[in-house]
PDB file of C-alpha atoms and ligand atoms in Angstrom:
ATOM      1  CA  UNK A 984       1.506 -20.228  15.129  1.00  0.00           C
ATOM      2  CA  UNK A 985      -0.879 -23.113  15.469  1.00  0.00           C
ATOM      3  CA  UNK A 986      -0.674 -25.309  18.505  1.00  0.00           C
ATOM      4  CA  UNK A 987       0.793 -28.850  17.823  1.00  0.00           C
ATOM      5  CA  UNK A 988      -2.548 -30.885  18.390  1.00  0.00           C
ATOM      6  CA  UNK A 989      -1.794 -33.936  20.717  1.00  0.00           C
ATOM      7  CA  UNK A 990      -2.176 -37.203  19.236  1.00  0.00           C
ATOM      8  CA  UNK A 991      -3.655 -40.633  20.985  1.00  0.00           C
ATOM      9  CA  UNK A 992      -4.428 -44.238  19.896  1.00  0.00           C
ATOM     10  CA  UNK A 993      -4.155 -42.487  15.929  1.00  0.00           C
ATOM     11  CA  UNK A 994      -6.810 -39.775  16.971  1.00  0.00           C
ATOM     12  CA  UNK A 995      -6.054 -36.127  17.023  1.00  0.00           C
ATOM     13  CA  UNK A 996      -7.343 -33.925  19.423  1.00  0.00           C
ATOM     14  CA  UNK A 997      -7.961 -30.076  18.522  1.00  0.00           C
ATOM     15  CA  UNK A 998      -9.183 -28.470  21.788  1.00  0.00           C
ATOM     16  CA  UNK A 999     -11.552 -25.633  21.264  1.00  0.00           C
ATOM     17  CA  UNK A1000     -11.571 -23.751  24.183  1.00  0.00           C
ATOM     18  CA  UNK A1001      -9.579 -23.596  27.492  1.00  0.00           C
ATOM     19  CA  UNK A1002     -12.551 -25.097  29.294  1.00  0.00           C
ATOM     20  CA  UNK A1003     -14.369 -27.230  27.231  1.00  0.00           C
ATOM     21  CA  UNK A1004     -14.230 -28.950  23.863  1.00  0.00           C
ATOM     22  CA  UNK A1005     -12.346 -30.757  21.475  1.00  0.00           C
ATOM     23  CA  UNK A1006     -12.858 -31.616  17.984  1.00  0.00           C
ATOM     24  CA  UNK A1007     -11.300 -34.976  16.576  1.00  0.00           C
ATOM     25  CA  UNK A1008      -9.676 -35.711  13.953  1.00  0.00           C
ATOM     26  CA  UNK A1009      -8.580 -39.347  12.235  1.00  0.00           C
ATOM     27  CA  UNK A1010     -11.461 -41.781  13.388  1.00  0.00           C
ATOM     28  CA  UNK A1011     -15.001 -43.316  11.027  1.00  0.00           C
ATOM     29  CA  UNK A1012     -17.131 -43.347  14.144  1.00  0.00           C
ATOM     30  CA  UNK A1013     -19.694 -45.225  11.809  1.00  0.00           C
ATOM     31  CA  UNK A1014     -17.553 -48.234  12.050  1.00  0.00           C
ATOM     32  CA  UNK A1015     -16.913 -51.045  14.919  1.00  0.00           C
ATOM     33  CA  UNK A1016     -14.454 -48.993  17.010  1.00  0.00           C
ATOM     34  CA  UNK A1017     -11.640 -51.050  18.757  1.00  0.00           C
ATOM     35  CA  UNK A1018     -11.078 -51.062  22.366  1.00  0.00           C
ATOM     36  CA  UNK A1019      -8.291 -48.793  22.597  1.00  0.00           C
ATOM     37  CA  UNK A1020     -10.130 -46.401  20.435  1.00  0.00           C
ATOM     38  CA  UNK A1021     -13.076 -46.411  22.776  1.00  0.00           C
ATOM     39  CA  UNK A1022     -11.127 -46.306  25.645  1.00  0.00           C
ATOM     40  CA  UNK A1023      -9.363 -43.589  24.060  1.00  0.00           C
ATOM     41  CA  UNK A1024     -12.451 -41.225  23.450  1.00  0.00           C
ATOM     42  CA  UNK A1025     -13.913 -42.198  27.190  1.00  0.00           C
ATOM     43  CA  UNK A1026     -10.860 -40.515  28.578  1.00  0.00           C
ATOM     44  CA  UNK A1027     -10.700 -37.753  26.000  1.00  0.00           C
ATOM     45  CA  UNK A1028     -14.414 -37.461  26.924  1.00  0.00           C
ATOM     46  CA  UNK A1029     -13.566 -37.047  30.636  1.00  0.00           C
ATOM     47  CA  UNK A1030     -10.548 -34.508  29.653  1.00  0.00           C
ATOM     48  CA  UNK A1031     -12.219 -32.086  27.536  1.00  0.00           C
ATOM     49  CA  UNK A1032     -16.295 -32.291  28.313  1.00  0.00           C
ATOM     50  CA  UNK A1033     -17.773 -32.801  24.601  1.00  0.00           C
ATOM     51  CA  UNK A1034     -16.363 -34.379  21.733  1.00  0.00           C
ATOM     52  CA  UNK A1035     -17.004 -33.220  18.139  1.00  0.00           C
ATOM     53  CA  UNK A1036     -16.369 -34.800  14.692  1.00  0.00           C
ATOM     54  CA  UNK A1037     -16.990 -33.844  11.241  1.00  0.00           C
ATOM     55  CA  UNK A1038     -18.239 -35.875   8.269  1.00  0.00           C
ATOM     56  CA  UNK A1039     -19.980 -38.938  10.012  1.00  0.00           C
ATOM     57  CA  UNK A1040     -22.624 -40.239   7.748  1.00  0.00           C
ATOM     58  CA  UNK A1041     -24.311 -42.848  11.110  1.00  0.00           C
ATOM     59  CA  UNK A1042     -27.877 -44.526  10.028  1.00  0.00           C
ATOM     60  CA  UNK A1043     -29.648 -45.348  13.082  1.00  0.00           C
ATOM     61  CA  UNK A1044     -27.674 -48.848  13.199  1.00  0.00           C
ATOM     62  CA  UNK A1045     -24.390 -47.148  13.363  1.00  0.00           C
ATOM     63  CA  UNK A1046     -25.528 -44.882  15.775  1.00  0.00           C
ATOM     64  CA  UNK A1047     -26.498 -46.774  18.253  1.00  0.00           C
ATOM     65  CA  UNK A1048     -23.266 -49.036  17.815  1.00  0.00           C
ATOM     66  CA  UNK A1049     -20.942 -46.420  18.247  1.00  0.00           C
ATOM     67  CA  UNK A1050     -23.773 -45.146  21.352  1.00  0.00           C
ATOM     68  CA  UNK A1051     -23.560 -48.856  22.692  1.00  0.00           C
ATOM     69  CA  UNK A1052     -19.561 -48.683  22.612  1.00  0.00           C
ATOM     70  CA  UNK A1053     -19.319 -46.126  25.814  1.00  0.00           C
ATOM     71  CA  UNK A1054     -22.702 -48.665  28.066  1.00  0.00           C
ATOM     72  CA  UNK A1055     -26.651 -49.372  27.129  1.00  0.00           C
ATOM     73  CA  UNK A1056     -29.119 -46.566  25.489  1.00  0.00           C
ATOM     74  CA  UNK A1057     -31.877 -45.403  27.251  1.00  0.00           C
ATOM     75  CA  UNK A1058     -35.410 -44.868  25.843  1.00  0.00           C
ATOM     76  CA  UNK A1059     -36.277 -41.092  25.926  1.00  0.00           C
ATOM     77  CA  UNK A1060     -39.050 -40.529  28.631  1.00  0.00           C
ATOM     78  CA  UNK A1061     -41.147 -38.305  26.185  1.00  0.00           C
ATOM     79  CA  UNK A1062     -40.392 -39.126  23.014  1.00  0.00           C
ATOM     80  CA  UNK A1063     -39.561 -42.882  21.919  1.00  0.00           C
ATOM     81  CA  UNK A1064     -37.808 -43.410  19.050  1.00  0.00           C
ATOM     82  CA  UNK A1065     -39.280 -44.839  15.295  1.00  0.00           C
ATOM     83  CA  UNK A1066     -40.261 -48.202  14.533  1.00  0.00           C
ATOM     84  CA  UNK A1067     -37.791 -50.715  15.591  1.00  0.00           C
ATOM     85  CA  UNK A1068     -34.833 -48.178  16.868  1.00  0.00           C
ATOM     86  CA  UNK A1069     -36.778 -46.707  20.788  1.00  0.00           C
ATOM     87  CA  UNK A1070     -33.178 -45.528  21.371  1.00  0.00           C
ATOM     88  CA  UNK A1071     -33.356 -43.138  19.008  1.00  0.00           C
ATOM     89  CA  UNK A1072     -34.862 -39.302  19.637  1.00  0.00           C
ATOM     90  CA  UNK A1073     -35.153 -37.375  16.360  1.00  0.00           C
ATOM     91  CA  UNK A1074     -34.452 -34.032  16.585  1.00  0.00           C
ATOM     92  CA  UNK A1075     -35.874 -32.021  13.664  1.00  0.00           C
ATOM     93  CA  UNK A1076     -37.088 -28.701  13.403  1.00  0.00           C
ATOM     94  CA  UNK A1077     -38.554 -27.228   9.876  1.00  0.00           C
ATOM     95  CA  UNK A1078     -41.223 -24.288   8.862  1.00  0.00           C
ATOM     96  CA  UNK A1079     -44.267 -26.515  10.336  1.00  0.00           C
ATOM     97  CA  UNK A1080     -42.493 -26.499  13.941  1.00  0.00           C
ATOM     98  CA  UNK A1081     -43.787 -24.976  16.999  1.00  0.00           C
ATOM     99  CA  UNK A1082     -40.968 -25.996  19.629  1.00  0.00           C
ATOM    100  CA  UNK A1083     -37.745 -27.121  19.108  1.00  0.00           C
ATOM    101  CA  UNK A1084     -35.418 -29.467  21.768  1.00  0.00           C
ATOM    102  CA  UNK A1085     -33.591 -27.806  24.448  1.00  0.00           C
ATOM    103  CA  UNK A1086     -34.218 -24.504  23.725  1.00  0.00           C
ATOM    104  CA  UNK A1087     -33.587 -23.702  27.401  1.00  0.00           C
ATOM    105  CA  UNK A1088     -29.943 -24.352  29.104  1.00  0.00           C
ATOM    106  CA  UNK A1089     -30.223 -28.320  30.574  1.00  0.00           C
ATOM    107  CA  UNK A1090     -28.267 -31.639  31.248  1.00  0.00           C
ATOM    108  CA  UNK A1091     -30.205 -34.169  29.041  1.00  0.00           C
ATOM    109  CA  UNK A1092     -33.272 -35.709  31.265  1.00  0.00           C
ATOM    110  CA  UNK A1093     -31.561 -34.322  34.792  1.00  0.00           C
ATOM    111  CA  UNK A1094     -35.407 -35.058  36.110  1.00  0.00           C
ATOM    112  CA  UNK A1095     -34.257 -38.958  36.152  1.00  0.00           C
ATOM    113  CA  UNK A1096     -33.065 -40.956  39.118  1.00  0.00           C
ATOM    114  CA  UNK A1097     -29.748 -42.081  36.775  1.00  0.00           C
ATOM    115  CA  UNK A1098     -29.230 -39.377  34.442  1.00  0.00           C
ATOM    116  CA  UNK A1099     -27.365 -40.029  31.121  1.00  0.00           C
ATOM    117  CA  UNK A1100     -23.778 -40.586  31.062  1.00  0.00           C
ATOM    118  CA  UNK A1101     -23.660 -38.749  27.735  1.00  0.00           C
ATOM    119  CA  UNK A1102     -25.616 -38.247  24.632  1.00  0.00           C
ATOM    120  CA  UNK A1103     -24.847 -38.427  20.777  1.00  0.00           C
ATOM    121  CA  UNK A1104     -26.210 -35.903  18.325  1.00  0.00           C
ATOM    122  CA  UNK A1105     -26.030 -36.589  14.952  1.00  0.00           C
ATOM    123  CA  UNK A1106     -27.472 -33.640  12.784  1.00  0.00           C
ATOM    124  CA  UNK A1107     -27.303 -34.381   8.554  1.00  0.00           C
ATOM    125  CA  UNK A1108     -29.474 -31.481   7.664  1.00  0.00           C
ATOM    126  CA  UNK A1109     -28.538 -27.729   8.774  1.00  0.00           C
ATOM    127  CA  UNK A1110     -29.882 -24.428   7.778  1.00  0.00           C
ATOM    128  CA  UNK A1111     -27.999 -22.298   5.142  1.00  0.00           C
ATOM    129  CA  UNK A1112     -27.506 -20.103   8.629  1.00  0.00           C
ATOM    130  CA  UNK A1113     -27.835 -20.715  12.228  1.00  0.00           C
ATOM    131  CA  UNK A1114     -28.558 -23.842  14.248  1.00  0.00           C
ATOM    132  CA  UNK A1115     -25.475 -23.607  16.048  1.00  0.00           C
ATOM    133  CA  UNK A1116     -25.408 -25.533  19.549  1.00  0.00           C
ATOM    134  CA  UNK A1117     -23.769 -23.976  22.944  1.00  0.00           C
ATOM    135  CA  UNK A1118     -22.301 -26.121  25.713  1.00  0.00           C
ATOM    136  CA  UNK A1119     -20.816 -25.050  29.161  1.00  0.00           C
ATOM    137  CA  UNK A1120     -18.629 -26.595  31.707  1.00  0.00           C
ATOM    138  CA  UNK A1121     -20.233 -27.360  34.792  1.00  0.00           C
ATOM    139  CA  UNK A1122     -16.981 -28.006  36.410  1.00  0.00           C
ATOM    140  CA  UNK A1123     -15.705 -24.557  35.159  1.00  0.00           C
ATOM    141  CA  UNK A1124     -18.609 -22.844  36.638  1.00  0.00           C
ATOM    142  CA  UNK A1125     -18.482 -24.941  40.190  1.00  0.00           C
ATOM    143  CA  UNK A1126     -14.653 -24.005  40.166  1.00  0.00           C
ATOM    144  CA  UNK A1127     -15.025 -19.976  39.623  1.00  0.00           C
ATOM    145  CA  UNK A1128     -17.676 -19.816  42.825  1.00  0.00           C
ATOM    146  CA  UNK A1129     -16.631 -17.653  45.970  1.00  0.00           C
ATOM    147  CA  UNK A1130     -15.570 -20.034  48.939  1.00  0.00           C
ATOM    148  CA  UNK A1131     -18.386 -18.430  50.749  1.00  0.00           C
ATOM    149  CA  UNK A1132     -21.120 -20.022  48.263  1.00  0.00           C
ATOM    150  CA  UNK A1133     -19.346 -23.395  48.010  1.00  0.00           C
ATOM    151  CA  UNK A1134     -19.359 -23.694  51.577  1.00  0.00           C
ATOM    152  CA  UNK A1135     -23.181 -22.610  51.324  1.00  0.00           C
ATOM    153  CA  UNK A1136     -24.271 -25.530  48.603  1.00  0.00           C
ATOM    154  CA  UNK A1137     -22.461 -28.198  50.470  1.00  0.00           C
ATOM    155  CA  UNK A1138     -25.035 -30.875  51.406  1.00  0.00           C
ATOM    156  CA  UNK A1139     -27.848 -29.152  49.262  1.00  0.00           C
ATOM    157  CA  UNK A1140     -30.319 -31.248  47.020  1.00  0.00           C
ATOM    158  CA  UNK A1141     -32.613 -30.322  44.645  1.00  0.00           C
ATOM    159  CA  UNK A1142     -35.274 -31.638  43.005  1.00  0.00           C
ATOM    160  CA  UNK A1143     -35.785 -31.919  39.054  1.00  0.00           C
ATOM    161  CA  UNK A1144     -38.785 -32.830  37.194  1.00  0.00           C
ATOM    162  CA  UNK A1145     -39.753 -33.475  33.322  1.00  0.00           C
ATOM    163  CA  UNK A1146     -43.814 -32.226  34.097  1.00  0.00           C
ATOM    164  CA  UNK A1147     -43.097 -28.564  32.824  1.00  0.00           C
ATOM    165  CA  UNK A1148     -40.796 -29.145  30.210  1.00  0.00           C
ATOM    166  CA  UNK A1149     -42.444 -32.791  28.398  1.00  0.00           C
ATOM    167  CA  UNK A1150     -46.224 -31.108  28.881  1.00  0.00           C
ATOM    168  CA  UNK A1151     -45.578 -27.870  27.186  1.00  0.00           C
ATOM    169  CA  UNK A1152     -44.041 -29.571  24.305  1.00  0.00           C
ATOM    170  CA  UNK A1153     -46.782 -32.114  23.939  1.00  0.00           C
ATOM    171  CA  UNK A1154     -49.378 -29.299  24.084  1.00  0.00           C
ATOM    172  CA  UNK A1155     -47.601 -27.296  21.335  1.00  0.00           C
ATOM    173  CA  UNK A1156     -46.994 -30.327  19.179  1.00  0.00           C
ATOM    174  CA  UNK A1157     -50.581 -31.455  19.755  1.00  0.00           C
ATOM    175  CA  UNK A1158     -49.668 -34.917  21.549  1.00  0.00           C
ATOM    176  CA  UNK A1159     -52.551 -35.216  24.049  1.00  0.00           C
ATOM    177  CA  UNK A1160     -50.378 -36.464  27.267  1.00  0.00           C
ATOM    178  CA  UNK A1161     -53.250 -36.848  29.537  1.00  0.00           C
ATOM    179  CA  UNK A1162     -52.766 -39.375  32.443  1.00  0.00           C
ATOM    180  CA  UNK A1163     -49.095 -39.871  31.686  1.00  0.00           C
ATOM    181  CA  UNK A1164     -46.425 -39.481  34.641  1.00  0.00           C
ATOM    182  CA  UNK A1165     -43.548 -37.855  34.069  1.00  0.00           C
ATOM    183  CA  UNK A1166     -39.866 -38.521  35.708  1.00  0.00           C
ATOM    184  CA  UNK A1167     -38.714 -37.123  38.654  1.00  0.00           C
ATOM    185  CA  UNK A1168     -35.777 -37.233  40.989  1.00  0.00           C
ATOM    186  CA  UNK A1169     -33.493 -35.599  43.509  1.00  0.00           C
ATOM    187  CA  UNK A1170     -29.805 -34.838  43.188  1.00  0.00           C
ATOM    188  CA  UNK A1171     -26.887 -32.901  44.572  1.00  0.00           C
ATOM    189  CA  UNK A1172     -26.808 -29.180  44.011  1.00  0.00           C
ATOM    190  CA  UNK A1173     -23.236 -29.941  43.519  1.00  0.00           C
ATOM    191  CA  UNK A1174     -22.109 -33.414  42.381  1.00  0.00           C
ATOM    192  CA  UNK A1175     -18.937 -35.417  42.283  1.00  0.00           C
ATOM    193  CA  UNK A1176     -18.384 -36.065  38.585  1.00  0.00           C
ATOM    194  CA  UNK A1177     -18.567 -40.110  38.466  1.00  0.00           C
ATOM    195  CA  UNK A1178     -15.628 -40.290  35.783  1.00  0.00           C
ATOM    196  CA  UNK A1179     -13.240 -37.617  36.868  1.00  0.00           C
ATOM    197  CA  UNK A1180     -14.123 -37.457  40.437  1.00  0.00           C
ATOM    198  CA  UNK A1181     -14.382 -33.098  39.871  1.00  0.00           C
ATOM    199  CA  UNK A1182     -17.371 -31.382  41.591  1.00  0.00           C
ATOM    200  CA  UNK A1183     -19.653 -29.884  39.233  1.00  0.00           C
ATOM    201  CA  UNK A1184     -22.680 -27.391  39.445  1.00  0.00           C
ATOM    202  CA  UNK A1185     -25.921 -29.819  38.353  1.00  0.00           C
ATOM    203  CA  UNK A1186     -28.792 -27.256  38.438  1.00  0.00           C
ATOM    204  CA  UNK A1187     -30.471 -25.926  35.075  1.00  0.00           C
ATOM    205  CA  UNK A1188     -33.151 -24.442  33.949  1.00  0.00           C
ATOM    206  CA  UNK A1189     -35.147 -26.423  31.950  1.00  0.00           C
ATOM    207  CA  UNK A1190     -35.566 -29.435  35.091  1.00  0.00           C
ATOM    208  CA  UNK A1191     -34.357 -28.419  38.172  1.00  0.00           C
ATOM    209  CA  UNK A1192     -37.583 -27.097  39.783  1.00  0.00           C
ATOM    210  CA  UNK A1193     -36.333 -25.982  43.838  1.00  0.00           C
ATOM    211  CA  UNK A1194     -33.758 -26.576  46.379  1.00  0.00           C
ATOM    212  CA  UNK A1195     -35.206 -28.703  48.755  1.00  0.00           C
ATOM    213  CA  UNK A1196     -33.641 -27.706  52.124  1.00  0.00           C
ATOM    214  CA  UNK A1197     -34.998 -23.817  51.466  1.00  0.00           C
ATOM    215  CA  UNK A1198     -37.646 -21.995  50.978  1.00  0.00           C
ATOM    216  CA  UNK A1199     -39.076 -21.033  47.725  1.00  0.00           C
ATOM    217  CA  UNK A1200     -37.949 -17.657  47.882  1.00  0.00           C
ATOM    218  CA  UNK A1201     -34.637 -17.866  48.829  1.00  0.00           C
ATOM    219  CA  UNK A1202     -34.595 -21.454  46.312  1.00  0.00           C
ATOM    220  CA  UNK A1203     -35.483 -19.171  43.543  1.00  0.00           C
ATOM    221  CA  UNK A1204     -33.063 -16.912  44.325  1.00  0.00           C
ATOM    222  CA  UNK A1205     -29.910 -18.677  44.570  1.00  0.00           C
ATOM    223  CA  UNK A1206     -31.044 -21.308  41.601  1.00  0.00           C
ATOM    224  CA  UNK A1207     -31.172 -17.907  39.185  1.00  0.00           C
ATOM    225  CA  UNK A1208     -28.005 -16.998  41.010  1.00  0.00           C
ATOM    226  CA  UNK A1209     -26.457 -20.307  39.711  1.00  0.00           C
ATOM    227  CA  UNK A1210     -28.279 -20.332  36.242  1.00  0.00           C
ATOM    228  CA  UNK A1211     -27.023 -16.906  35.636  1.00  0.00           C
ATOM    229  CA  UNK A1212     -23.550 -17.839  36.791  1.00  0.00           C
ATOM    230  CA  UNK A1213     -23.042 -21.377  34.965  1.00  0.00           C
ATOM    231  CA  UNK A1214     -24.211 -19.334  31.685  1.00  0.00           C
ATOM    232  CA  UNK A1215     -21.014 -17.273  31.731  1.00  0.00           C
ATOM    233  CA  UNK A1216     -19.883 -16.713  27.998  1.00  0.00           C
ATOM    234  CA  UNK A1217     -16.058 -17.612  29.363  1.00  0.00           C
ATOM    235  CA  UNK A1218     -17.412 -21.413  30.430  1.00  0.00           C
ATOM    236  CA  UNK A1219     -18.494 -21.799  26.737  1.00  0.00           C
ATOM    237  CA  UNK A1220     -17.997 -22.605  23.654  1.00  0.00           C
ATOM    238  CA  UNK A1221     -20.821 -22.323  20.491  1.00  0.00           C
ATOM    239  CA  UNK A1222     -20.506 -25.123  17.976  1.00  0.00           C
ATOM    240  CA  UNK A1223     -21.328 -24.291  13.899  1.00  0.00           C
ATOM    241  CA  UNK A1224     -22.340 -27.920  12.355  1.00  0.00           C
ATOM    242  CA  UNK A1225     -21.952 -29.087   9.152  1.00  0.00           C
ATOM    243  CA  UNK A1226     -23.920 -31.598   7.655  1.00  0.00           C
ATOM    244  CA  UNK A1227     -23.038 -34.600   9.650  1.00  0.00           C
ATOM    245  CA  UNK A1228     -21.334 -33.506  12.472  1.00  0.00           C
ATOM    246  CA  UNK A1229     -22.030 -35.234  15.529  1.00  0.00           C
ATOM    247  CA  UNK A1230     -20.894 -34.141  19.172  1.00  0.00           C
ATOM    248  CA  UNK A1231     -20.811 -36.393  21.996  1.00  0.00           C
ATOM    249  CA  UNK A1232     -21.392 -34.780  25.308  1.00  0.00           C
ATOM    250  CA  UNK A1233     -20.746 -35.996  29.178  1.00  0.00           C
ATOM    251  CA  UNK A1234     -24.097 -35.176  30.371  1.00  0.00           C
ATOM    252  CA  UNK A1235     -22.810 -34.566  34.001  1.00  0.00           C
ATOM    253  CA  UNK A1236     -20.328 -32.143  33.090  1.00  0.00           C
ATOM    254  CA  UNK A1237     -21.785 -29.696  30.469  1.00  0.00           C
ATOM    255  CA  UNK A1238     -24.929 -28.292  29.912  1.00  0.00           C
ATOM    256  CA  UNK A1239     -26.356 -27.411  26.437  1.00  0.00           C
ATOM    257  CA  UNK A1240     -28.220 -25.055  24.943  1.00  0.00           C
ATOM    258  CA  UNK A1241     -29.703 -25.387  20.766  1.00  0.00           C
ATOM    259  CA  UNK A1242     -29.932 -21.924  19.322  1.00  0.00           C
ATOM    260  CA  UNK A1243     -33.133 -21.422  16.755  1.00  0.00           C
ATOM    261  CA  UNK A1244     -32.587 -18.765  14.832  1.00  0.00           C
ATOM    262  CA  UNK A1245     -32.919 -20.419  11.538  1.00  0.00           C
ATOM    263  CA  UNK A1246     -36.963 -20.763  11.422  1.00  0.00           C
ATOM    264  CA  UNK A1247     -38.732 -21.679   8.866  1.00  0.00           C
ATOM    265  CA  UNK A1248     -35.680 -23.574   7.548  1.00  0.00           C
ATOM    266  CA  UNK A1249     -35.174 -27.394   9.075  1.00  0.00           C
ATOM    267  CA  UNK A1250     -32.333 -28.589  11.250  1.00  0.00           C
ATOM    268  CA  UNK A1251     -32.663 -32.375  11.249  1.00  0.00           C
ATOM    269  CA  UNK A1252     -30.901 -35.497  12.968  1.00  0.00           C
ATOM    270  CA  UNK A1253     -30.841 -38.087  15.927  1.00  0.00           C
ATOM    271  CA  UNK A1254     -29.879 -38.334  19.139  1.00  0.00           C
ATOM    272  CA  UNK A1255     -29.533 -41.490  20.963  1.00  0.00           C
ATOM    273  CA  UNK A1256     -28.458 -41.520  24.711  1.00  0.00           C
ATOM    274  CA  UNK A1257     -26.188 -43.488  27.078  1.00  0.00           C
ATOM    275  CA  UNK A1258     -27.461 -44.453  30.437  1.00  0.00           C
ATOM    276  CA  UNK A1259     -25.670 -43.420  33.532  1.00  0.00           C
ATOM    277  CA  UNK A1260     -25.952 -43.677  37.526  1.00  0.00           C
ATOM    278  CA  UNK A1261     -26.858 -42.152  40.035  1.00  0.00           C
ATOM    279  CA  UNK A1262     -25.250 -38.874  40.852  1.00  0.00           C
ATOM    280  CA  UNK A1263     -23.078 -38.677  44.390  1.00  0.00           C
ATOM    281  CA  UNK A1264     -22.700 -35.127  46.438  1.00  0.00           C
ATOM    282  CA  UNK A1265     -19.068 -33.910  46.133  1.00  0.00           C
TER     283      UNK A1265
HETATM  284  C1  SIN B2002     -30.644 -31.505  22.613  1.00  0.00           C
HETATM  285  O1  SIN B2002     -30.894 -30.828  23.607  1.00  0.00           O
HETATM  286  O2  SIN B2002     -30.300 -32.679  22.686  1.00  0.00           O
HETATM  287  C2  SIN B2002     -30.686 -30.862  21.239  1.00  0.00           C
HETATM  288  C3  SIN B2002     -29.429 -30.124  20.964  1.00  0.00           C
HETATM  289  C4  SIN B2002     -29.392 -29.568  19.559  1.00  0.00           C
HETATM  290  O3  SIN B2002     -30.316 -29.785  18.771  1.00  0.00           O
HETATM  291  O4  SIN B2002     -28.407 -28.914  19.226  1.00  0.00           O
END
């Protein structure tokens, strides 16, 4: 028998997984939201990780309005949006591509000093097959460590940088980056999630370069150790768009991970990002 799905404000919320996820039902997020609607979705947000909805046609206006609803969009170090909308990022992948965004586990530009709050994907194009995104709780995967290794992270920082991940895409996309600086910043191993107060892992693969207060060896060691852990298929759950799905995501409490498996056919939409703060030890 299906579950009765809880209903808030005139929204419903179908959760996806017992971790993570929830897909919602009864709101046009391409029009003016009320207060009590956003307020709503913050808190849902908070509950269940990553938001998804179905059937949003956003332009780039719309987007950023319902984007501007939850605080102020950042510009994307690497890649500034189109003419007159910076807060945009396209992501778009077709037979011509080389590299495709966040093909590697990561919390969306972790290598700045105030990483997003949360980011909106919007994709209106998907392959006949494939494309599908993954996301993981962070919390989840903080929660299932040993006392032991808890106890070890406590007080740990490490430091995350865009060089790796910004120059290799410029070089296979043929943007010459030369004498460009790229973010970089230190956090918590394990931070206190600014909404719900939860500690969560924030280490990933794609930024987080080494643990500052040990040696590279033993840095690499325990940072695979954590990578391998917070990957866990029971942490996750794989979204299938549609055309014009979006998914909103609390950048401090899952990671993400875009799947492509559908070359030489395109995957195309926009992102645009919500600024956040600095990240606290838990
Ligand atoms: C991203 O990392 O923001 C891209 C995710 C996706 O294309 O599914």
């Amino acid at each position: 028998m299906d579950m009765p799905i809880p209903t808030r404000a005139g929204l419903q919320f179908r959760r996806l997984s017992p971790h993570l996820g929830a897909e919602v039902e009864g709101l046009d997020i391409t029009r003016p939201l009320t207060p009590e609607q956003v307020s709503t979705l913050r808190a849902a947000l908070g509950e269940h990780g990553v938001l998804f909805f179905r059937g949003q046609r956003f332009d780039h206006d719309s987007q950023k309005r319902f984007g501007r609803s939850f605080g102020p969009l950042a510009i994307h170090p690497n890649t500034p949006g189109p003419e007159g909308h910076p807060e945009i990022l396209p992501i778009h992948a077709d037979a011509t591509s080389k590299v495709i965004a966040g093909e590697r586990w990561h919390s969306d530009v972790s290598c700045t000093q105030e990483p997003p709050l949360g980011s909106i994907l919007h994709i209106h194009t998907t392959p006949p097959l494939g494309g599908d995104t993954l996301f993981a709780s962070l919390t989840a995967a903080y929660e299932a460590l040993s006392p032991r290794l808890k106890t070890y992270l406590a007080g740990l920082t490490a430091t995350h940088s865009g060089e790796r991940n910004y120059r290799r895409r410029n070089a296979l996309n043929g943007v010459d980056d030369r004498g460009r600086v790229f973010p970089s910043a230190v956090h918590p191993v394990v931070i206190r999630h600014p909404i719900s107060g939860r500690p969560a892992l924030y280490v990933n693969r794609l930024f987080t370069q080494k643990i500052n207060e040990v040696g590279e060896e033993e840095s690499e060691a325990i940072l695979r150790l954590l990578y391998e852990h917070a990957e866990r298929p029971d942490f996750q759950i794989r979204f299938r768009w549609e055309p014009h799905s979006v998914a909103f995501w609390d950048n401090r409490a899952v990671q993400h991970l875009a799947i492509w498996d559908y070359f030489p056919q395109t995957r195309s939409g926009s992102r645009v990002t919500v600024t956040g703060e600095r990240l606290e030890a838990a």
